[in-house]
PDB file of C-alpha atoms in Angstrom:
ATOM      1  CA  GLN T   1      57.542 168.811  94.689  1.00 66.00           C
ATOM      2  CA  LYS T   2      57.481 171.719  92.247  1.00 74.00           C
ATOM      3  CA  GLU T   3      60.746 173.524  91.631  1.00 88.00           C
ATOM      4  CA  VAL T   4      59.097 176.855  92.518  1.00 92.00           C
ATOM      5  CA  GLU T   5      56.187 177.091  94.934  1.00 93.00           C
ATOM      6  CA  GLN T   6      53.975 180.155  95.097  1.00 93.00           C
ATOM      7  CA  ASP T   7      50.726 180.556  96.999  1.00 83.00           C
ATOM      8  CA  PRO T   8      48.094 181.178  94.309  1.00 78.00           C
ATOM      9  CA  GLY T   9      45.871 183.213  96.605  1.00 82.00           C
ATOM     10  CA  PRO T  10      43.608 184.899  95.802  1.00 91.00           C
ATOM     11  CA  LEU T  11      44.676 187.683  98.115  1.00 95.00           C
ATOM     12  CA  SER T  12      42.354 190.615  98.791  1.00 97.00           C
ATOM     13  CA  VAL T  13      43.475 193.696 100.736  1.00 97.00           C
ATOM     14  CA  PRO T  14      42.132 197.211 101.351  1.00 98.00           C
ATOM     15  CA  GLU T  15      43.752 200.164  99.643  1.00 98.00           C
ATOM     16  CA  GLY T  16      46.800 201.386 101.537  1.00 98.00           C
ATOM     17  CA  ALA T  17      47.659 197.985 103.016  1.00 97.00           C
ATOM     18  CA  ILE T  18      51.108 196.423 102.926  1.00 97.00           C
ATOM     19  CA  VAL T  19      51.119 193.330 100.750  1.00 97.00           C
ATOM     20  CA  SER T  20      53.540 190.441 101.144  1.00 96.00           C
ATOM     21  CA  LEU T  21      53.991 187.919  98.344  1.00 97.00           C
ATOM     22  CA  ASN T  22      56.278 184.924  98.688  1.00 96.00           C
ATOM     23  CA  CYS T  23      57.896 182.051  96.823  1.00 96.00           C
ATOM     24  CA  THR T  24      60.046 179.133  97.832  1.00 96.00           C
ATOM     25  CA  TYR T  25      62.304 177.145  95.566  1.00 95.00           C
ATOM     26  CA  SER T  26      64.386 174.013  95.624  1.00 93.00           C
ATOM     27  CA  ASN T  27      67.218 174.567  93.110  1.00 91.00           C
ATOM     28  CA  SER T  28      70.227 176.176  94.777  1.00 91.00           C
ATOM     29  CA  ALA T  29      71.713 176.989  91.337  1.00 90.00           C
ATOM     30  CA  PHE T  30      69.309 179.896  90.816  1.00 92.00           C
ATOM     31  CA  GLN T  31      71.195 183.184  90.838  1.00 90.00           C
ATOM     32  CA  TYR T  32      68.719 185.809  89.661  1.00 92.00           C
ATOM     33  CA  PHE T  33      65.282 186.352  91.149  1.00 95.00           C
ATOM     34  CA  MET T  34      62.548 188.269  89.389  1.00 94.00           C
ATOM     35  CA  TRP T  35      59.041 189.508  90.053  1.00 96.00           C
ATOM     36  CA  TYR T  36      56.591 190.019  87.209  1.00 96.00           C
ATOM     37  CA  ARG T  37      53.152 191.608  87.223  1.00 97.00           C
ATOM     38  CA  GLN T  38      50.537 190.268  84.850  1.00 96.00           C
ATOM     39  CA  TYR T  39      47.198 191.901  84.170  1.00 94.00           C
ATOM     40  CA  SER T  40      44.360 189.756  82.900  1.00 90.00           C
ATOM     41  CA  ARG T  41      44.908 188.484  79.337  1.00 87.00           C
ATOM     42  CA  LYS T  42      48.177 190.400  79.033  1.00 92.00           C
ATOM     43  CA  GLY T  43      51.817 189.406  78.958  1.00 94.00           C
ATOM     44  CA  PRO T  44      53.877 189.630  82.175  1.00 95.00           C
ATOM     45  CA  GLU T  45      55.877 192.792  82.762  1.00 94.00           C
ATOM     46  CA  LEU T  46      59.048 192.852  84.810  1.00 93.00           C
ATOM     47  CA  LEU T  47      58.817 194.708  88.131  1.00 95.00           C
ATOM     48  CA  MET T  48      62.320 194.113  89.416  1.00 92.00           C
ATOM     49  CA  TYR T  49      65.099 191.593  89.683  1.00 90.00           C
ATOM     50  CA  THR T  50      67.663 190.807  92.354  1.00 92.00           C
ATOM     51  CA  TYR T  51      70.957 189.041  92.154  1.00 88.00           C
ATOM     52  CA  SER T  52      71.712 186.583  94.970  1.00 82.00           C
ATOM     53  CA  SER T  53      70.646 187.376  98.548  1.00 84.00           C
ATOM     54  CA  GLY T  54      69.633 190.790  99.778  1.00 87.00           C
ATOM     55  CA  ASN T  55      67.044 193.507  99.399  1.00 92.00           C
ATOM     56  CA  LYS T  56      66.170 195.798  96.529  1.00 94.00           C
ATOM     57  CA  GLU T  57      63.762 198.705  96.676  1.00 96.00           C
ATOM     58  CA  ASP T  58      61.999 200.490  93.835  1.00 95.00           C
ATOM     59  CA  GLY T  59      59.399 202.998  94.900  1.00 96.00           C
ATOM     60  CA  ARG T  60      56.624 201.181  96.747  1.00 97.00           C
ATOM     61  CA  PHE T  61      58.082 197.772  95.908  1.00 97.00           C
ATOM     62  CA  THR T  62      60.749 195.890  97.870  1.00 97.00           C
ATOM     63  CA  ALA T  63      62.156 192.522  96.852  1.00 97.00           C
ATOM     64  CA  GLN T  64      63.940 190.293  99.343  1.00 96.00           C
ATOM     65  CA  VAL T  65      65.960 187.171  98.666  1.00 96.00           C
ATOM     66  CA  ASP T  66      67.174 184.714 101.284  1.00 95.00           C
ATOM     67  CA  LYS T  67      69.202 182.072  99.462  1.00 93.00           C
ATOM     68  CA  SER T  68      69.991 180.182 102.659  1.00 93.00           C
ATOM     69  CA  SER T  69      66.269 179.550 103.153  1.00 94.00           C
ATOM     70  CA  LYS T  70      65.465 179.421  99.426  1.00 94.00           C
ATOM     71  CA  TYR T  71      62.781 182.027  99.996  1.00 95.00           C
ATOM     72  CA  ILE T  72      61.958 185.235  98.163  1.00 96.00           C
ATOM     73  CA  SER T  73      59.449 187.958  98.918  1.00 97.00           C
ATOM     74  CA  LEU T  74      57.896 191.002  97.319  1.00 97.00           C
ATOM     75  CA  PHE T  75      56.443 193.726  99.520  1.00 97.00           C
ATOM     76  CA  ILE T  76      54.096 196.369  98.209  1.00 98.00           C
ATOM     77  CA  ARG T  77      53.621 199.418 100.400  1.00 98.00           C
ATOM     78  CA  ASP T  78      50.595 201.712 100.237  1.00 98.00           C
ATOM     79  CA  SER T  79      48.857 199.332  97.845  1.00 98.00           C
ATOM     80  CA  GLN T  80      46.627 200.859  95.175  1.00 98.00           C
ATOM     81  CA  PRO T  81      43.686 199.445  93.191  1.00 97.00           C
ATOM     82  CA  SER T  82      45.935 199.646  90.112  1.00 96.00           C
ATOM     83  CA  ASP T  83      48.182 197.041  91.786  1.00 97.00           C
ATOM     84  CA  SER T  84      45.405 194.478  91.313  1.00 97.00           C
ATOM     85  CA  ALA T  85      46.981 191.818  89.113  1.00 97.00           C
ATOM     86  CA  THR T  86      48.643 188.429  89.221  1.00 96.00           C
ATOM     87  CA  TYR T  87      52.217 188.498  90.514  1.00 97.00           C
ATOM     88  CA  LEU T  88      54.651 185.882  89.243  1.00 96.00           C
ATOM     89  CA  CYS T  89      57.950 185.087  90.851  1.00 96.00           C
ATOM     90  CA  ALA T  90      60.709 183.782  88.599  1.00 94.00           C
ATOM     91  CA  MET T  91      64.254 182.665  89.085  1.00 93.00           C
ATOM     92  CA  SER T  92      67.038 181.798  86.730  1.00 91.00           C
ATOM     93  CA  ALA T  93      70.315 180.064  86.295  1.00 87.00           C
ATOM     94  CA  SER T  94      72.100 180.109  82.943  1.00 79.00           C
ATOM     95  CA  ASN T  95      69.580 179.338  80.176  1.00 74.00           C
ATOM     96  CA  ASP T  96      67.060 178.096  82.725  1.00 82.00           C
ATOM     97  CA  MET T  97      64.260 180.246  84.091  1.00 88.00           C
ATOM     98  CA  ARG T  98      61.453 178.906  86.278  1.00 91.00           C
ATOM     99  CA  PHE T  99      58.214 180.594  87.212  1.00 93.00           C
ATOM    100  CA  GLY T 100      55.858 180.295  90.124  1.00 93.00           C
ATOM    101  CA  ALA T 101      52.166 179.743  89.407  1.00 92.00           C
ATOM    102  CA  GLY T 102      51.347 183.354  90.326  1.00 94.00           C
ATOM    103  CA  THR T 103      49.414 185.022  93.167  1.00 95.00           C
ATOM    104  CA  ARG T 104      46.258 186.893  92.247  1.00 94.00           C
ATOM    105  CA  LEU T 105      46.019 190.158  94.196  1.00 96.00           C
ATOM    106  CA  THR T 106      42.981 192.419  94.499  1.00 97.00           C
ATOM    107  CA  VAL T 107      43.295 195.825  96.170  1.00 97.00           C
ATOM    108  CA  LYS T 108      39.891 197.181  97.118  1.00 97.00           C
ATOM    109  CA  PRO T 109      39.259 200.955  97.178  1.00 96.00           C
TER     110      PRO T 109
ATOM    111  CA  ASP I   1      58.630 201.841  70.174  1.00 61.00           C
ATOM    112  CA  GLY I   2      60.711 198.773  70.899  1.00 70.00           C
ATOM    113  CA  GLY I   3      58.965 195.628  71.965  1.00 93.00           C
ATOM    114  CA  ILE I   4      57.592 192.222  71.126  1.00 96.00           C
ATOM    115  CA  THR I   5      54.536 191.712  68.976  1.00 96.00           C
ATOM    116  CA  GLN I   6      52.540 188.525  69.029  1.00 97.00           C
ATOM    117  CA  SER I   7      49.771 187.764  66.591  1.00 96.00           C
ATOM    118  CA  PRO I   8      47.011 186.916  66.453  1.00 96.00           C
ATOM    119  CA  LYS I   9      45.620 187.747  69.884  1.00 95.00           C
ATOM    120  CA  TYR I  10      42.996 185.004  69.624  1.00 95.00           C
ATOM    121  CA  LEU I  11      43.242 181.863  67.506  1.00 94.00           C
ATOM    122  CA  PHE I  12      40.863 178.986  67.023  1.00 92.00           C
ATOM    123  CA  ARG I  13      42.015 175.607  65.785  1.00 89.00           C
ATOM    124  CA  LYS I  14      40.040 172.668  64.591  1.00 89.00           C
ATOM    125  CA  GLU I  15      41.033 169.178  65.582  1.00 86.00           C
ATOM    126  CA  GLY I  16      43.850 167.873  63.364  1.00 86.00           C
ATOM    127  CA  GLN I  17      45.010 171.279  62.158  1.00 91.00           C
ATOM    128  CA  ASN I  18      48.419 172.859  62.469  1.00 94.00           C
ATOM    129  CA  VAL I  19      48.481 176.523  63.406  1.00 95.00           C
ATOM    130  CA  THR I  20      51.339 179.016  63.565  1.00 97.00           C
ATOM    131  CA  LEU I  21      51.715 181.764  66.151  1.00 97.00           C
ATOM    132  CA  SER I  22      53.774 184.772  65.193  1.00 98.00           C
ATOM    133  CA  CYS I  23      56.361 186.518  67.384  1.00 98.00           C
ATOM    134  CA  GLU I  24      58.393 189.514  66.213  1.00 98.00           C
ATOM    135  CA  GLN I  25      60.785 191.680  68.246  1.00 97.00           C
ATOM    136  CA  ASN I  26      62.671 194.874  67.428  1.00 96.00           C
ATOM    137  CA  LEU I  27      64.765 194.947  70.606  1.00 94.00           C
ATOM    138  CA  ASN I  28      67.815 193.457  68.909  1.00 94.00           C
ATOM    139  CA  HIS I  29      67.778 190.608  71.427  1.00 94.00           C
ATOM    140  CA  ASP I  30      69.591 187.420  70.512  1.00 93.00           C
ATOM    141  CA  ALA I  31      67.519 185.123  72.737  1.00 93.00           C
ATOM    142  CA  MET I  32      63.847 184.357  72.202  1.00 95.00           C
ATOM    143  CA  TYR I  33      61.521 182.030  74.070  1.00 95.00           C
ATOM    144  CA  TRP I  34      58.075 180.454  73.860  1.00 97.00           C
ATOM    145  CA  TYR I  35      56.096 179.709  77.003  1.00 96.00           C
ATOM    146  CA  ARG I  36      52.732 178.140  77.631  1.00 97.00           C
ATOM    147  CA  GLN I  37      50.550 179.359  80.508  1.00 95.00           C
ATOM    148  CA  ASP I  38      47.707 177.295  81.941  1.00 93.00           C
ATOM    149  CA  PRO I  39      45.492 178.274  84.895  1.00 85.00           C
ATOM    150  CA  GLY I  40      47.103 177.459  88.231  1.00 79.00           C
ATOM    151  CA  GLN I  41      50.471 176.650  86.674  1.00 81.00           C
ATOM    152  CA  GLY I  42      53.582 178.658  86.138  1.00 84.00           C
ATOM    153  CA  LEU I  43      54.851 179.461  82.689  1.00 92.00           C
ATOM    154  CA  ARG I  44      56.323 176.364  81.075  1.00 94.00           C
ATOM    155  CA  LEU I  45      59.067 176.597  78.479  1.00 94.00           C
ATOM    156  CA  ILE I  46      58.307 175.116  75.063  1.00 96.00           C
ATOM    157  CA  TYR I  47      61.336 176.146  72.980  1.00 96.00           C
ATOM    158  CA  TYR I  48      64.083 178.719  73.101  1.00 94.00           C
ATOM    159  CA  SER I  49      66.625 180.109  70.697  1.00 94.00           C
ATOM    160  CA  GLN I  50      69.868 181.818  71.606  1.00 92.00           C
ATOM    161  CA  ILE I  51      70.914 182.625  68.057  1.00 92.00           C
ATOM    162  CA  VAL I  52      69.621 182.600  64.503  1.00 94.00           C
ATOM    163  CA  ASN I  53      69.243 179.138  62.955  1.00 95.00           C
ATOM    164  CA  ASP I  54      69.576 177.426  66.318  1.00 95.00           C
ATOM    165  CA  PHE I  55      66.944 176.461  68.889  1.00 96.00           C
ATOM    166  CA  GLN I  56      66.576 174.103  71.823  1.00 95.00           C
ATOM    167  CA  LYS I  57      63.671 172.131  73.268  1.00 96.00           C
ATOM    168  CA  GLY I  58      62.236 173.224  76.569  1.00 94.00           C
ATOM    169  CA  ASP I  59      60.291 171.175  79.077  1.00 92.00           C
ATOM    170  CA  ILE I  60      57.159 170.619  76.970  1.00 96.00           C
ATOM    171  CA  ALA I  61      58.312 170.636  73.332  1.00 97.00           C
ATOM    172  CA  GLU I  62      56.294 167.631  72.189  1.00 96.00           C
ATOM    173  CA  GLY I  63      53.692 168.609  69.605  1.00 96.00           C
ATOM    174  CA  TYR I  64      55.335 171.966  68.863  1.00 97.00           C
ATOM    175  CA  SER I  65      57.882 173.172  66.331  1.00 98.00           C
ATOM    176  CA  VAL I  66      59.767 176.433  65.800  1.00 98.00           C
ATOM    177  CA  SER I  67      62.108 178.130  63.373  1.00 97.00           C
ATOM    178  CA  ARG I  68      64.566 181.011  63.746  1.00 97.00           C
ATOM    179  CA  GLU I  69      65.491 182.210  60.285  1.00 97.00           C
ATOM    180  CA  LYS I  70      65.763 185.844  61.317  1.00 97.00           C
ATOM    181  CA  LYS I  71      66.899 187.475  64.529  1.00 96.00           C
ATOM    182  CA  GLU I  72      63.614 189.353  64.815  1.00 97.00           C
ATOM    183  CA  SER I  73      61.256 186.448  64.312  1.00 98.00           C
ATOM    184  CA  PHE I  74      60.531 183.225  66.216  1.00 98.00           C
ATOM    185  CA  PRO I  75      57.271 181.612  65.038  1.00 98.00           C
ATOM    186  CA  LEU I  76      55.730 178.689  66.905  1.00 98.00           C
ATOM    187  CA  THR I  77      53.727 175.981  65.159  1.00 97.00           C
ATOM    188  CA  VAL I  78      51.259 173.986  67.216  1.00 96.00           C
ATOM    189  CA  THR I  79      50.893 170.690  65.408  1.00 94.00           C
ATOM    190  CA  SER I  80      48.073 168.170  65.446  1.00 90.00           C
ATOM    191  CA  ALA I  81      50.318 165.993  67.641  1.00 89.00           C
ATOM    192  CA  GLN I  82      49.770 168.377  70.551  1.00 90.00           C
ATOM    193  CA  LYS I  83      46.899 166.711  72.385  1.00 88.00           C
ATOM    194  CA  ASN I  84      45.863 169.575  74.630  1.00 91.00           C
ATOM    195  CA  PRO I  85      46.770 172.807  72.836  1.00 93.00           C
ATOM    196  CA  THR I  86      44.183 175.120  74.396  1.00 94.00           C
ATOM    197  CA  ALA I  87      46.266 177.604  76.407  1.00 96.00           C
ATOM    198  CA  PHE I  88      47.724 181.098  76.563  1.00 96.00           C
ATOM    199  CA  TYR I  89      51.013 181.284  74.646  1.00 97.00           C
ATOM    200  CA  LEU I  90      53.650 183.853  75.488  1.00 97.00           C
ATOM    201  CA  CYS I  91      56.733 184.831  73.537  1.00 97.00           C
ATOM    202  CA  ALA I  92      59.667 186.520  75.264  1.00 95.00           C
ATOM    203  CA  SER I  93      63.070 187.866  74.384  1.00 95.00           C
ATOM    204  CA  SER I  94      66.136 188.695  76.422  1.00 92.00           C
ATOM    205  CA  TRP I  95      69.573 190.171  75.878  1.00 88.00           C
ATOM    206  CA  ASN I  96      71.237 187.741  78.287  1.00 82.00           C
ATOM    207  CA  ARG I  97      71.040 184.049  79.117  1.00 78.00           C
ATOM    208  CA  PHE I  98      69.762 184.716  82.630  1.00 78.00           C
ATOM    209  CA  MET I  99      66.694 186.525  81.325  1.00 79.00           C
ATOM    210  CA  THR I 100      67.100 189.227  83.955  1.00 80.00           C
ATOM    211  CA  GLU I 101      65.310 191.743  81.775  1.00 81.00           C
ATOM    212  CA  ALA I 102      63.097 189.571  79.646  1.00 88.00           C
ATOM    213  CA  PHE I 103      60.350 191.263  77.684  1.00 92.00           C
ATOM    214  CA  PHE I 104      57.098 189.461  76.970  1.00 95.00           C
ATOM    215  CA  GLY I 105      54.592 189.847  74.201  1.00 96.00           C
ATOM    216  CA  GLN I 106      50.898 190.272  74.910  1.00 96.00           C
ATOM    217  CA  GLY I 107      50.155 186.621  74.282  1.00 96.00           C
ATOM    218  CA  THR I 108      48.015 184.516  71.981  1.00 97.00           C
ATOM    219  CA  ARG I 109      44.992 182.672  73.306  1.00 96.00           C
ATOM    220  CA  LEU I 110      44.628 179.420  71.374  1.00 95.00           C
ATOM    221  CA  THR I 111      41.377 177.486  71.603  1.00 94.00           C
ATOM    222  CA  VAL I 112      40.578 174.131  70.013  1.00 89.00           C
ATOM    223  CA  VAL I 113      37.048 173.967  68.623  1.00 86.00           C
TER     224      VAL I 113
END
């Protein structure tokens, strides 16, 4: 079993749809939970991070963490074609960061 | 502008050659990292360095070497001992050990020819 599991997709949605991206993990020591967006042949860029359980909202993006279920989510509201990218979840304990394999998202106009 | 610069963007290596990937940052971050990205897999840690003149092996260090002589620079050498080096290599830096605000470079695509 991988330490971080993420559905690779691909996921295709129409413009304006609500997108839900998810990851599960097995290591209860993880304390910080991140979401990165990666465009093709580019480096990942940080979207947001959350400490421990709870929700965090930034514009059209909402991150949720449920440590009891070892499950994290990223919701994208009013999705735009410019949101088309690969989304990577990541989680860290001290000096240890693990990434999911990434979900490829396409938002069609 | 502050950031991380990786070079070259594309690199071709012949069998049996060593090649060095460059990573420079001007963010004044103490910690720097090298990751390898393969299709369908998450980023895997090769080496990391928390401070100048010190570095630690990650999960897949075999066939790779690094140095950290300056705070700004963390070059990665892919040696001939690395049996499957074709991949996308990413360098990152962070101001804290949890990498909550890690910055990534634009990557180097290494291909063995």
